[in-house]
Coordinates of C-alpha atoms in Angstrom, one line a residue:
Chain A
M1133 CA 52.1 -178.5 46.2
E1134 CA 52.3 -182.0 44.7
F1135 CA 53.8 -183.3 47.9
S1136 CA 52.8 -183.3 51.5
E1137 CA 54.2 -181.3 54.4
S1138 CA 55.7 -184.4 55.8
E1139 CA 57.7 -184.9 52.5
V1140 CA 59.0 -181.4 52.7
I1141 CA 60.0 -181.9 56.3
E1142 CA 61.8 -185.1 55.3
E1143 CA 63.6 -183.2 52.6
L1144 CA 64.6 -180.4 55.0
R1145 CA 65.7 -182.9 57.6
R1146 CA 68.2 -184.3 55.1
I1147 CA 69.5 -180.9 54.2
F1148 CA 69.8 -179.8 57.9
T1149 CA 71.3 -183.1 59.0
D1150 CA 73.0 -182.6 62.1
T1151 CA 75.5 -184.7 64.0
D1152 CA 76.7 -181.9 66.1
S1153 CA 77.1 -182.7 69.8
R1154 CA 75.6 -179.5 70.9
V1155 CA 72.3 -180.4 69.3
L1156 CA 70.7 -182.9 71.8
V1157 CA 67.3 -183.0 69.9
G1158 CA 67.0 -181.8 66.4
I1159 CA 64.1 -181.5 64.0
G1160 CA 61.2 -183.8 64.6
D1161 CA 60.1 -183.5 68.2
D1162 CA 58.0 -180.7 69.7
A1163 CA 61.0 -178.6 70.2
A1164 CA 64.7 -178.8 69.7
V1165 CA 67.1 -179.0 72.6
V1166 CA 70.7 -177.7 72.6
S1167 CA 73.4 -177.8 75.1
T1168 CA 75.0 -174.5 76.0
P1169 CA 77.9 -173.7 78.3
A1170 CA 77.2 -170.0 78.1
S1171 CA 75.4 -168.1 80.8
K1172 CA 74.3 -165.3 78.5
I1173 CA 72.5 -165.8 75.2
A1174 CA 71.7 -163.3 72.4
I1175 CA 68.5 -163.8 70.5
T1176 CA 67.3 -162.0 67.3
T1177 CA 64.3 -162.7 64.9
D1178 CA 63.6 -161.4 61.4
M1179 CA 60.7 -161.9 59.0
A1180 CA 61.0 -161.6 55.2
V1181 CA 58.0 -161.4 52.9
E1182 CA 57.9 -162.1 49.2
N1183 CA 57.7 -159.0 47.0
V1184 CA 58.4 -156.8 50.1
H1185 CA 61.9 -158.2 51.1
F1186 CA 62.8 -160.4 48.2
R1187 CA 61.5 -161.2 44.7
R1188 CA 61.7 -164.6 43.1
N1189 CA 62.6 -163.1 39.7
W1190 CA 65.5 -161.1 41.2
A1191 CA 67.3 -163.8 43.0
T1192 CA 67.5 -167.6 43.2
A1193 CA 66.0 -169.5 46.1
E1194 CA 69.5 -170.1 47.4
E1195 CA 70.3 -166.4 47.4
I1196 CA 67.1 -165.6 49.1
G1197 CA 67.9 -168.1 51.8
M1198 CA 71.4 -166.9 52.2
K1199 CA 70.4 -163.2 52.4
I1200 CA 67.7 -163.7 55.1
T1201 CA 70.0 -165.9 57.2
A1202 CA 72.8 -163.3 56.8
A1203 CA 70.6 -160.6 58.3
N1204 CA 70.0 -162.7 61.4
L1205 CA 73.6 -163.8 61.9
A1206 CA 74.8 -160.2 61.5
D1207 CA 72.5 -159.1 64.2
I1208 CA 74.0 -161.7 66.6
Y1209 CA 77.6 -160.8 65.7
S1210 CA 76.8 -157.1 66.2
M1211 CA 76.0 -157.8 69.8
G1212 CA 79.5 -159.1 70.3
A1213 CA 78.0 -162.6 70.4
T1214 CA 78.8 -165.7 68.4
P1215 CA 75.7 -167.4 66.7
E1216 CA 75.2 -171.0 67.5
H1217 CA 71.8 -172.1 66.3
L1218 CA 68.8 -171.0 64.3
V1219 CA 65.2 -172.0 63.7
V1220 CA 63.3 -171.3 60.5
A1221 CA 59.5 -170.8 60.0
V1222 CA 58.3 -170.7 56.4
A1223 CA 54.9 -170.1 54.8
L1224 CA 54.6 -171.6 51.4
T1225 CA 51.9 -171.0 48.9
G1226 CA 51.8 -174.5 47.5
L1227 CA 53.0 -173.3 44.1
E1228 CA 56.7 -173.8 44.8
S1229 CA 58.5 -176.8 43.4
M1230 CA 60.4 -179.1 45.6
A1231 CA 63.5 -177.9 43.9
W1232 CA 62.8 -174.3 44.9
I1233 CA 62.2 -175.2 48.5
R1234 CA 65.3 -177.4 48.5
E1235 CA 67.4 -174.5 47.2
L1236 CA 65.9 -172.1 49.8
A1237 CA 66.9 -174.5 52.5
R1238 CA 70.4 -175.0 51.0
G1239 CA 70.9 -171.2 51.0
I1240 CA 70.0 -171.0 54.6
E1241 CA 72.3 -173.9 55.4
R1242 CA 75.1 -172.5 53.3
E1243 CA 75.1 -169.1 55.0
A1244 CA 74.7 -170.7 58.4
Q1245 CA 77.7 -173.0 57.8
K1246 CA 79.9 -169.9 57.2
C1247 CA 79.5 -169.3 60.9
D1248 CA 79.3 -172.9 62.1
V1249 CA 75.7 -172.4 62.9
R1250 CA 73.2 -175.3 62.9
I1251 CA 69.5 -175.2 61.8
I1252 CA 67.8 -177.0 64.7
G1253 CA 64.2 -176.7 64.0
G1254 CA 61.3 -175.0 62.2
D1255 CA 57.8 -174.8 61.0
I1256 CA 56.2 -175.1 57.6
V1257 CA 52.7 -173.7 57.0
R1258 CA 50.5 -172.8 54.1
G1259 CA 50.0 -169.2 53.3
P1260 CA 49.2 -166.8 50.4
T1261 CA 52.7 -165.4 50.3
V1262 CA 56.1 -166.9 50.8
T1263 CA 57.2 -165.7 54.2
I1264 CA 60.4 -166.6 56.0
S1265 CA 61.0 -166.0 59.7
I1266 CA 64.3 -166.9 61.2
T1267 CA 65.3 -166.8 64.8
A1268 CA 69.0 -167.0 65.6
F1269 CA 70.8 -167.2 68.9
G1270 CA 74.2 -167.3 70.1
E1271 CA 76.5 -167.0 73.1
V1272 CA 77.9 -163.8 74.4
K1273 CA 80.2 -163.0 77.2
K1274 CA 80.1 -159.2 77.1
P1275 CA 77.2 -157.7 75.0
I1276 CA 78.3 -154.7 72.8
L1277 CA 75.2 -152.4 72.8
R1278 CA 74.3 -149.5 70.6
S1279 CA 74.3 -147.3 73.7
G1280 CA 78.1 -147.6 74.5
A1281 CA 79.5 -144.9 72.4
A1282 CA 81.4 -142.1 74.2
I1283 CA 82.7 -138.8 73.2
G1284 CA 86.1 -138.9 71.6
E1285 CA 85.9 -142.5 70.3
K1286 CA 86.6 -143.3 66.6
I1287 CA 83.8 -144.6 64.4
V1288 CA 84.8 -147.5 62.2
I1289 CA 83.2 -149.7 59.6
T1290 CA 84.2 -153.2 58.5
N1291 CA 83.6 -152.4 54.8
L1292 CA 82.0 -149.8 52.5
P1293 CA 78.2 -150.0 52.6
G1294 CA 76.1 -149.1 49.5
W1295 CA 76.6 -152.0 47.2
S1296 CA 73.4 -153.7 48.0
A1297 CA 71.5 -150.5 47.4
A1298 CA 73.3 -150.1 44.1
G1299 CA 72.2 -153.6 43.1
L1300 CA 68.6 -152.8 44.0
F1301 CA 68.9 -149.6 42.0
L1302 CA 70.1 -151.6 39.0
L1303 CA 67.3 -154.1 39.2
H1304 CA 64.6 -151.7 40.2
G1305 CA 65.5 -149.1 37.6
R1306 CA 65.4 -151.6 34.8
V1307 CA 68.8 -150.5 33.8
N1308 CA 70.3 -152.5 30.9
V1309 CA 73.2 -153.7 33.1
S1310 CA 75.2 -155.2 30.2
A1311 CA 75.8 -151.6 28.9
V1312 CA 77.0 -150.2 32.3
H1313 CA 80.7 -149.9 33.2
P1314 CA 82.7 -150.9 35.1
A1315 CA 81.3 -154.4 34.6
H1316 CA 82.9 -155.8 37.7
A1317 CA 81.1 -153.1 39.8
V1318 CA 77.8 -154.1 38.2
E1319 CA 78.5 -157.7 39.1
R1320 CA 79.5 -156.8 42.7
A1321 CA 76.4 -154.7 43.2
L1322 CA 74.0 -157.3 41.9
A1323 CA 75.7 -160.0 43.9
Q1324 CA 75.7 -158.0 47.2
F1325 CA 72.0 -157.2 46.7
R1326 CA 71.1 -160.9 46.0
A1327 CA 73.1 -162.4 48.9
P1328 CA 75.6 -160.0 50.7
S1329 CA 78.9 -161.5 51.6
V1330 CA 79.0 -160.3 55.2
R1331 CA 82.4 -160.2 56.9
Y1332 CA 81.5 -162.0 60.0
L1333 CA 85.1 -162.5 61.1
D1334 CA 85.6 -158.7 61.1
A1335 CA 82.7 -158.5 63.7
L1336 CA 84.7 -160.9 65.9
A1337 CA 87.8 -158.6 65.6
L1338 CA 85.6 -155.8 67.0
R1339 CA 85.0 -157.4 70.3
G1340 CA 86.9 -154.5 71.9
A1341 CA 84.3 -151.9 70.6
H1342 CA 82.3 -150.0 73.0
A1343 CA 79.3 -149.8 70.7
M1344 CA 78.3 -151.8 67.7
S1345 CA 75.5 -152.4 65.2
D1346 CA 75.3 -153.6 61.7
T1347 CA 74.0 -151.5 58.8
S1348 CA 70.8 -153.4 58.2
D1349 CA 68.8 -150.2 57.7
G1350 CA 71.6 -148.0 56.3
L1351 CA 74.7 -146.4 57.7
L1352 CA 73.1 -143.1 58.8
T1353 CA 69.9 -144.6 60.2
Q1354 CA 72.0 -147.1 62.3
G1355 CA 74.5 -144.5 63.2
L1356 CA 71.7 -142.2 64.4
Q1357 CA 70.3 -144.9 66.5
M1358 CA 73.6 -145.5 68.1
A1359 CA 74.1 -141.8 68.7
D1360 CA 70.7 -141.4 70.2
A1361 CA 71.1 -144.5 72.4
S1362 CA 74.4 -143.2 73.6
G1363 CA 73.4 -139.6 74.0
V1364 CA 76.2 -138.4 71.7
K1365 CA 76.7 -137.1 68.2
F1366 CA 78.1 -139.1 65.3
E1367 CA 80.2 -137.1 62.9
I1368 CA 81.0 -139.0 59.8
H1369 CA 83.3 -137.7 57.1
S1370 CA 82.6 -138.3 53.5
S1371 CA 86.3 -137.7 52.8
L1372 CA 87.1 -140.7 54.9
L1373 CA 84.5 -142.9 53.3
A1374 CA 85.9 -141.9 49.9
K1375 CA 89.3 -143.3 50.9
H1376 CA 87.9 -146.8 51.1
P1377 CA 89.4 -148.9 48.3
E1378 CA 86.0 -149.7 46.8
F1379 CA 84.7 -146.2 46.7
A1380 CA 86.1 -145.4 43.3
D1381 CA 84.2 -148.4 41.8
L1382 CA 81.0 -147.6 43.6
S1383 CA 81.2 -144.0 42.7
A1384 CA 81.9 -144.8 39.0
L1385 CA 78.9 -147.1 39.0
A1386 CA 76.6 -144.4 40.4
D1387 CA 77.9 -141.9 37.8
A1388 CA 77.3 -144.4 35.0
V1389 CA 73.6 -144.9 36.0
G1390 CA 72.9 -141.3 37.0
A1391 CA 72.6 -142.1 40.7
N1392 CA 74.1 -140.3 43.8
V1393 CA 76.7 -142.5 45.5
W1394 CA 76.0 -140.9 48.9
D1395 CA 72.3 -142.1 48.7
W1396 CA 73.7 -145.6 48.4
I1397 CA 76.5 -145.2 51.0
G1398 CA 74.4 -143.2 53.5
A1399 CA 71.0 -144.7 53.2
G1400 CA 71.4 -148.1 51.5
G1401 CA 70.7 -151.0 53.8
E1402 CA 71.2 -154.8 53.8
D1403 CA 74.9 -154.8 53.3
H1404 CA 75.3 -155.8 57.0
V1405 CA 78.5 -153.9 57.3
F1406 CA 79.5 -153.6 61.0
L1407 CA 79.6 -150.1 62.5
A1408 CA 81.5 -149.6 65.8
T1409 CA 83.0 -147.1 68.1
G1410 CA 86.0 -147.3 70.3
H1411 CA 89.7 -146.8 70.4
D1412 CA 92.3 -148.6 68.3
L1413 CA 89.7 -150.7 66.5
P1414 CA 90.4 -152.6 63.2
G1415 CA 88.5 -151.5 60.1
Y1416 CA 88.0 -148.3 58.2
E1417 CA 87.9 -145.1 60.3
I1418 CA 85.0 -142.9 59.1
G1419 CA 84.5 -140.4 61.8
E1420 CA 84.3 -139.5 65.5
V1421 CA 81.9 -139.5 68.4
M1422 CA 81.3 -135.9 69.5
A1423 CA 79.3 -134.1 72.1
G1424 CA 75.8 -133.2 71.0
S1425 CA 73.1 -135.2 69.3
G1426 CA 72.2 -136.6 65.9
I1427 CA 74.4 -137.7 63.0
E1428 CA 76.2 -135.6 60.4
L1429 CA 77.7 -136.7 57.1
V1430 CA 80.3 -134.0 56.8
G1431 CA 81.0 -132.9 53.1
V1432 CA 77.6 -134.0 51.8
T1433 CA 75.1 -131.2 51.5
Q1434 CA 72.0 -133.1 50.2
S1435 CA 70.5 -135.5 52.7
P1436 CA 70.9 -139.0 51.3
K1437 CA 67.6 -140.2 49.7
G1438 CA 66.0 -142.8 51.9
F1439 CA 67.4 -141.6 55.1
T1440 CA 64.7 -140.6 57.5
H1441 CA 64.8 -139.9 61.3
F1442 CA 61.8 -142.2 61.6
N1443 CA 63.0 -145.4 60.0
Chain B
M1303 CA 48.9 -147.7 58.7
E1304 CA 48.5 -144.1 59.9
F1305 CA 51.4 -144.6 62.1
S1306 CA 55.0 -145.5 61.6
E1307 CA 56.9 -148.7 62.4
S1308 CA 58.7 -146.8 65.2
E1309 CA 55.4 -145.9 66.8
V1310 CA 54.3 -149.5 66.7
I1311 CA 57.6 -150.6 68.2
E1312 CA 57.3 -147.8 70.9
E1313 CA 53.8 -149.1 71.7
L1314 CA 54.9 -152.8 71.9
R1315 CA 57.9 -151.8 74.0
R1316 CA 55.4 -150.3 76.5
I1317 CA 53.3 -153.5 76.5
F1318 CA 56.3 -155.8 76.8
T1319 CA 58.1 -153.6 79.4
D1320 CA 60.5 -155.8 81.3
T1321 CA 62.3 -155.2 84.5
D1322 CA 63.2 -158.8 84.9
S1323 CA 66.7 -159.5 86.0
R1324 CA 67.0 -162.4 83.5
V1325 CA 66.7 -160.0 80.6
L1326 CA 70.0 -158.2 80.2
V1327 CA 69.1 -156.5 76.9
G1328 CA 65.5 -156.2 75.9
I1329 CA 63.8 -154.8 72.8
G1330 CA 65.6 -152.0 71.0
D1331 CA 69.1 -153.3 70.1
D1332 CA 70.2 -155.6 67.3
A1333 CA 69.4 -158.6 69.5
A1334 CA 68.1 -159.4 72.9
V1335 CA 70.4 -160.8 75.6
V1336 CA 69.2 -163.0 78.5
S1337 CA 71.1 -164.7 81.3
T1338 CA 70.5 -168.4 81.7
P1339 CA 71.8 -170.8 84.4
A1340 CA 70.7 -173.8 82.3
S1341 CA 73.0 -176.0 80.3
K1342 CA 70.2 -177.2 78.1
I1343 CA 67.8 -175.1 76.2
A1344 CA 64.6 -176.1 74.4
I1345 CA 63.5 -174.0 71.3
T1346 CA 60.5 -174.1 69.2
T1347 CA 59.0 -171.9 66.4
D1348 CA 55.5 -171.6 65.0
M1349 CA 54.1 -169.4 62.3
A1350 CA 50.3 -168.5 62.0
V1351 CA 48.9 -166.9 58.8
E1352 CA 45.6 -165.0 58.7
N1353 CA 42.7 -167.0 57.1
V1354 CA 44.8 -170.1 57.4
H1355 CA 45.4 -170.3 61.1
F1356 CA 43.1 -167.6 62.4
R1357 CA 40.4 -165.3 61.2
R1358 CA 39.8 -161.8 62.4
N1359 CA 36.0 -162.2 62.4
W1360 CA 36.2 -165.3 64.5
A1361 CA 38.4 -164.1 67.4
T1362 CA 39.6 -160.9 68.9
A1363 CA 43.1 -159.8 68.4
E1364 CA 43.8 -160.7 72.0
E1365 CA 42.4 -164.2 71.5
I1366 CA 44.5 -164.6 68.3
G1367 CA 47.7 -163.5 70.3
M1368 CA 46.8 -165.8 73.2
K1369 CA 46.2 -168.8 70.9
I1370 CA 49.4 -168.6 68.9
T1371 CA 51.5 -168.0 72.1
A1372 CA 49.8 -171.0 73.7
A1373 CA 50.9 -173.3 70.9
N1374 CA 54.5 -172.3 71.3
L1375 CA 54.5 -172.6 75.1
A1376 CA 52.8 -176.0 75.0
D1377 CA 55.6 -177.2 72.7
I1378 CA 58.2 -176.2 75.2
Y1379 CA 56.3 -177.8 78.1
S1380 CA 55.8 -181.0 76.2
M1381 CA 59.7 -181.4 76.0
G1382 CA 59.7 -181.5 79.8
A1383 CA 61.1 -177.9 79.7
T1384 CA 60.1 -174.6 81.4
P1385 CA 59.6 -171.7 78.9
E1386 CA 61.6 -168.6 79.8
H1387 CA 61.5 -166.1 76.8
L1388 CA 59.9 -165.6 73.5
V1389 CA 60.5 -163.4 70.5
V1390 CA 57.7 -162.4 68.0
A1391 CA 57.9 -161.5 64.3
V1392 CA 54.8 -160.0 62.8
A1393 CA 53.8 -159.0 59.3
L1394 CA 51.1 -156.3 59.2
T1395 CA 49.2 -155.2 56.1
G1396 CA 49.0 -151.6 57.1
L1397 CA 45.2 -151.7 57.4
E1398 CA 45.2 -152.7 61.1
S1399 CA 44.3 -150.1 63.7
M1400 CA 46.8 -149.4 66.5
A1401 CA 44.1 -150.8 68.9
W1402 CA 44.0 -154.1 67.1
I1403 CA 47.8 -154.3 67.2
R1404 CA 47.8 -153.4 70.9
E1405 CA 45.3 -156.1 71.7
L1406 CA 47.3 -158.7 69.7
A1407 CA 50.4 -157.8 71.7
R1408 CA 48.4 -157.9 75.0
G1409 CA 47.1 -161.3 74.1
I1410 CA 50.7 -162.6 73.6
E1411 CA 51.8 -160.9 76.8
R1412 CA 48.7 -162.3 78.7
E1413 CA 49.4 -165.9 77.7
A1414 CA 53.1 -165.6 78.3
Q1415 CA 52.5 -164.2 81.8
K1416 CA 50.6 -167.4 82.8
C1417 CA 54.0 -169.1 82.4
D1418 CA 56.1 -166.2 83.7
V1419 CA 57.6 -165.9 80.2
R1420 CA 58.9 -162.6 78.9
I1421 CA 58.7 -161.2 75.4
I1422 CA 62.2 -160.0 74.7
G1423 CA 62.4 -159.1 71.1
G1424 CA 60.8 -159.1 67.7
D1425 CA 60.4 -157.8 64.2
I1426 CA 57.6 -155.9 62.5
V1427 CA 57.4 -155.9 58.7
R1428 CA 54.9 -155.0 56.0
G1429 CA 53.2 -157.9 54.2
P1430 CA 50.0 -158.7 52.3
T1431 CA 48.7 -160.9 55.1
V1432 CA 48.9 -160.7 58.8
T1433 CA 51.5 -163.4 59.7
I1434 CA 52.7 -164.1 63.2
S1435 CA 55.8 -166.1 64.0
I1436 CA 56.8 -166.8 67.6
T1437 CA 59.9 -168.6 68.8
A1438 CA 59.9 -169.6 72.4
F1439 CA 62.7 -171.2 74.5
G1440 CA 63.1 -172.5 77.9
E1441 CA 65.3 -174.4 80.2
V1442 CA 65.3 -178.2 80.5
K1443 CA 67.1 -180.7 82.6
K1444 CA 66.0 -184.0 81.1
P1445 CA 64.2 -183.7 77.8
I1446 CA 61.0 -185.9 77.4
L1447 CA 61.0 -187.1 73.8
R1448 CA 58.3 -188.5 71.6
S1449 CA 60.5 -191.6 71.3
G1450 CA 60.5 -192.6 74.9
A1451 CA 57.4 -194.8 75.1
A1452 CA 57.9 -198.4 76.1
I1453 CA 55.7 -201.5 76.0
G1454 CA 53.5 -201.8 79.1
E1455 CA 53.4 -198.1 79.9
K1456 CA 50.1 -196.4 80.4
I1457 CA 49.0 -193.6 78.1
V1458 CA 47.6 -190.5 79.9
I1459 CA 46.2 -187.2 78.8
T1460 CA 45.9 -184.1 80.9
N1461 CA 42.4 -183.2 79.7
L1462 CA 39.9 -184.2 77.0
P1463 CA 40.8 -183.0 73.5
G1464 CA 38.1 -182.1 71.0
W1465 CA 36.7 -178.8 72.3
S1466 CA 38.7 -176.6 70.0
A1467 CA 37.6 -178.7 67.0
A1468 CA 34.0 -178.4 68.3
G1469 CA 34.4 -174.7 68.4
L1470 CA 35.7 -174.6 64.8
F1471 CA 32.8 -176.8 63.7
L1472 CA 30.3 -174.4 65.2
L1473 CA 31.9 -171.4 63.6
H1474 CA 32.7 -173.1 60.2
G1475 CA 29.3 -174.8 59.9
R1476 CA 27.5 -171.5 60.4
V1477 CA 25.5 -173.2 63.2
N1478 CA 23.0 -171.0 64.9
V1479 CA 24.8 -171.4 68.2
S1480 CA 22.1 -169.7 70.3
A1481 CA 19.8 -172.7 69.4
V1482 CA 22.2 -175.3 70.5
H1483 CA 22.2 -177.0 73.8
P1484 CA 23.9 -177.4 76.3
A1485 CA 24.7 -173.7 76.1
H1486 CA 27.6 -174.0 78.4
A1487 CA 29.2 -176.6 76.1
V1488 CA 28.8 -174.2 73.2
E1489 CA 30.5 -171.5 75.2
R1490 CA 33.3 -173.8 76.2
A1491 CA 33.8 -175.0 72.6
L1492 CA 34.0 -171.5 71.2
A1493 CA 36.3 -170.3 73.9
Q1494 CA 38.7 -173.2 73.5
F1495 CA 38.8 -172.6 69.8
R1496 CA 39.5 -168.9 70.1
A1497 CA 42.1 -169.2 72.9
P1498 CA 42.6 -172.6 74.5
S1499 CA 43.1 -172.6 78.2
V1500 CA 46.1 -174.9 78.3
R1501 CA 46.9 -176.7 81.5
Y1502 CA 50.6 -175.9 81.7
L1503 CA 50.9 -176.9 85.3
D1504 CA 49.7 -180.4 84.4
A1505 CA 52.6 -180.7 82.0
L1506 CA 55.0 -179.9 84.9
A1507 CA 53.4 -182.6 86.9
L1508 CA 54.3 -185.1 84.0
R1509 CA 58.0 -184.6 84.4
G1510 CA 58.2 -188.3 85.3
A1511 CA 56.8 -189.3 81.9
H1512 CA 59.0 -191.4 79.5
A1513 CA 57.4 -189.8 76.4
M1514 CA 55.4 -186.7 75.9
S1515 CA 53.8 -184.5 73.2
D1516 CA 51.0 -182.0 73.1
T1517 CA 48.0 -182.6 70.9
S1518 CA 48.6 -179.7 68.5
D1519 CA 47.7 -181.8 65.5
G1520 CA 45.2 -184.1 67.2
L1521 CA 45.3 -186.9 69.6
L1522 CA 45.6 -189.7 67.1
T1523 CA 48.1 -188.0 64.8
Q1524 CA 50.3 -187.0 67.7
G1525 CA 49.9 -190.5 69.4
L1526 CA 50.9 -192.1 66.1
Q1527 CA 54.0 -189.9 65.9
M1528 CA 54.9 -191.0 69.4
A1529 CA 54.2 -194.7 68.6
D1530 CA 56.3 -194.5 65.4
A1531 CA 59.2 -192.6 67.1
S1532 CA 59.2 -195.2 70.0
G1533 CA 58.7 -198.3 67.7
V1534 CA 55.6 -199.4 69.6
K1535 CA 51.8 -199.4 69.2
F1536 CA 49.4 -197.1 71.0
E1537 CA 46.2 -198.7 72.0
I1538 CA 43.7 -196.0 73.1
H1539 CA 40.3 -197.1 74.5
S1540 CA 37.3 -195.0 73.6
S1541 CA 35.7 -196.4 76.8
L1542 CA 38.4 -194.7 78.9
L1543 CA 38.1 -191.4 77.0
A1544 CA 34.3 -191.6 77.6
K1545 CA 34.9 -191.7 81.3
H1546 CA 36.3 -188.2 81.3
P1547 CA 34.0 -185.8 83.2
E1548 CA 33.7 -183.5 80.2
F1549 CA 32.8 -186.3 77.8
A1550 CA 29.1 -186.1 78.4
D1551 CA 28.9 -182.4 77.5
L1552 CA 31.1 -182.7 74.4
S1553 CA 29.2 -185.8 73.2
A1554 CA 25.9 -183.9 73.8
L1555 CA 27.1 -181.0 71.8
A1556 CA 28.2 -183.3 68.9
D1557 CA 24.7 -184.9 68.9
A1558 CA 23.0 -181.5 69.0
V1559 CA 24.8 -180.4 65.8
G1560 CA 25.0 -183.7 64.0
A1561 CA 28.7 -184.2 64.4
N1562 CA 30.7 -187.3 65.4
V1563 CA 32.3 -186.7 68.8
W1564 CA 35.1 -189.1 67.9
D1565 CA 36.1 -186.9 65.0
W1566 CA 36.6 -184.1 67.4
I1567 CA 38.3 -186.1 70.1
G1568 CA 40.5 -188.2 67.8
A1569 CA 41.4 -185.7 65.1
G1570 CA 40.7 -182.3 66.5
G1571 CA 43.9 -180.3 67.1
E1572 CA 44.9 -177.1 68.9
D1573 CA 43.6 -178.0 72.4
H1574 CA 47.2 -178.5 73.4
V1575 CA 46.3 -181.3 75.8
F1576 CA 49.4 -183.1 77.0
L1577 CA 49.8 -186.7 75.9
A1578 CA 52.3 -188.8 77.9
T1579 CA 53.3 -192.4 78.6
G1580 CA 54.8 -193.9 81.7
H1581 CA 54.0 -195.4 85.1
D1582 CA 51.9 -193.9 87.9
L1583 CA 51.4 -190.6 86.0
P1584 CA 48.8 -188.0 87.0
G1585 CA 46.1 -187.4 84.4
Y1586 CA 43.4 -189.4 82.7
E1587 CA 44.5 -192.9 81.7
I1588 CA 43.2 -193.6 78.2
G1589 CA 45.2 -196.6 77.0
E1590 CA 48.4 -198.6 76.9
V1591 CA 51.7 -198.9 75.0
M1592 CA 51.8 -202.3 73.2
A1593 CA 54.1 -204.3 71.0
G1594 CA 53.5 -203.6 67.4
S1595 CA 53.1 -200.4 65.4
G1596 CA 50.6 -197.7 64.7
I1597 CA 47.8 -196.4 66.8
E1598 CA 44.3 -197.9 67.4
L1599 CA 41.2 -196.2 68.8
V1600 CA 39.5 -199.3 70.3
G1601 CA 35.7 -199.2 70.3
V1602 CA 35.5 -196.7 67.4
T1603 CA 34.9 -198.4 64.0
Q1604 CA 35.0 -195.4 61.7
S1605 CA 38.3 -193.6 61.3
P1606 CA 38.0 -190.1 62.8
K1607 CA 37.5 -187.6 60.0
G1608 CA 40.7 -185.5 59.6
F1609 CA 43.0 -188.2 60.9
T1610 CA 45.6 -189.1 58.2
H1611 CA 48.8 -190.9 58.5
F1612 CA 50.5 -188.1 56.6
N1613 CA 49.6 -185.1 58.5

């Protein structure tokens, strides 16, 4: 780096400027201090490593920042909580430009602002690989666990998962995307992979759910975890998933590039679609909680590629 | 790794088993949930990278875990706060044995238990370098900031810093430590470098301080940050530091290996000694807050090696 750690911190302090009354001590002391009226707090942490979780030639620094932040915020929402603050620890190799670092910070800030969340502290260290670790926390009155699903409840999702996996497929498969149709589906897949547009408000609307998670690791993996935690079986119907208004586009895209759309929908992660069970819930109904164990994707004979029981 | 991520998580869950009533949801859901009676919360995050912040041939996995945890806990205490919980994100290369991972986790747990702190969540990812990121948070009634120092106040420390730097010098300089005397000073230096024994209770005793920090980055750097934040000058007397009961040993060790003891005391970090200003404080008095700016180590003519204004 042609600049010191203190210059980077100064730059970040400008980006993460905070005049919020809930932040009593922001960046610059040994720790941040926030005020909280809540008696219950939800906390989650995620680490993302370059060339494992993101690639600099596949996404801008801003998109990388947004995507990692979204993963954290979705975890907080999927507990029935409202995120309030986050802290960011970053390892930089020393080869990044200040512009790249600034854009990364702006991406984190931009995604956080969608949820009225403040970046209150962090750490910057030197390392051989860019590594970003975010810890988010928020307030919660009644946590919604993975273990709350009961027989007879409906299974709903807030949106169709699989777009991020489709984007990864397009980038990974070195597909000539300009030749693929429908073009708007290509655009949506790439955009969702680079920085998913998570429907945070839809998670708020699911406060009445009995069990909830987000599809970080894919619909079937996450559904199976909920089924196991609840001691029930999740039965998901491909015919219900196929009714989703975006299914036709995603399916056409899969056909165009020779992929199986159920691999994307069933096993593709990182869309951060919210998956919930309960009665009279908003969202798209995709199945039902049954007696038994495990998860079944009714109507799909071949197990979606990437779905394993030991994720 | 010859084991899956889920096996590692299962192992960690066993180590971090928690039956504490403050932990409402522990490891295993999208986020942890804790109950907190406090209205103010202090949060800090630290990242440590292999071969930058620790080396596997210089310390055991348990010592590495203890040291990184100590750095976080000290930050919380130095805000006048009491740590309650922490979350850990770890990148593993896949070449670690389960025994090494288990010892790392035990080190984190062991240090946390000294402060009655619980590990409530985490993330395990694959990466090219072992990287550990810990976020700790605790309750605070009245935060003690770096900016609270006022002219006329005494400057105190809870212990003599420099031992960790001495240990690093011994390891880094490839000194034949078995030939160095006093042997107990060698032992203490190596032990403090590998896993510092931080006097957390002494930080609690400093709740009446007007300004406080811990010497993560060295006495002079941290003192300068406090002086700058407070708009005052810190005058530290080497003659007062030399009165500390451990000074003779540290000084003898420095002489034995051809080092300058003031480099260690003034610029050596990672001891996590608490540095505070105020009146009638417990601890070792080492100087006074004056009008002016900057920091002076009275009685030492050569600026301690490693002390820079732009740390």
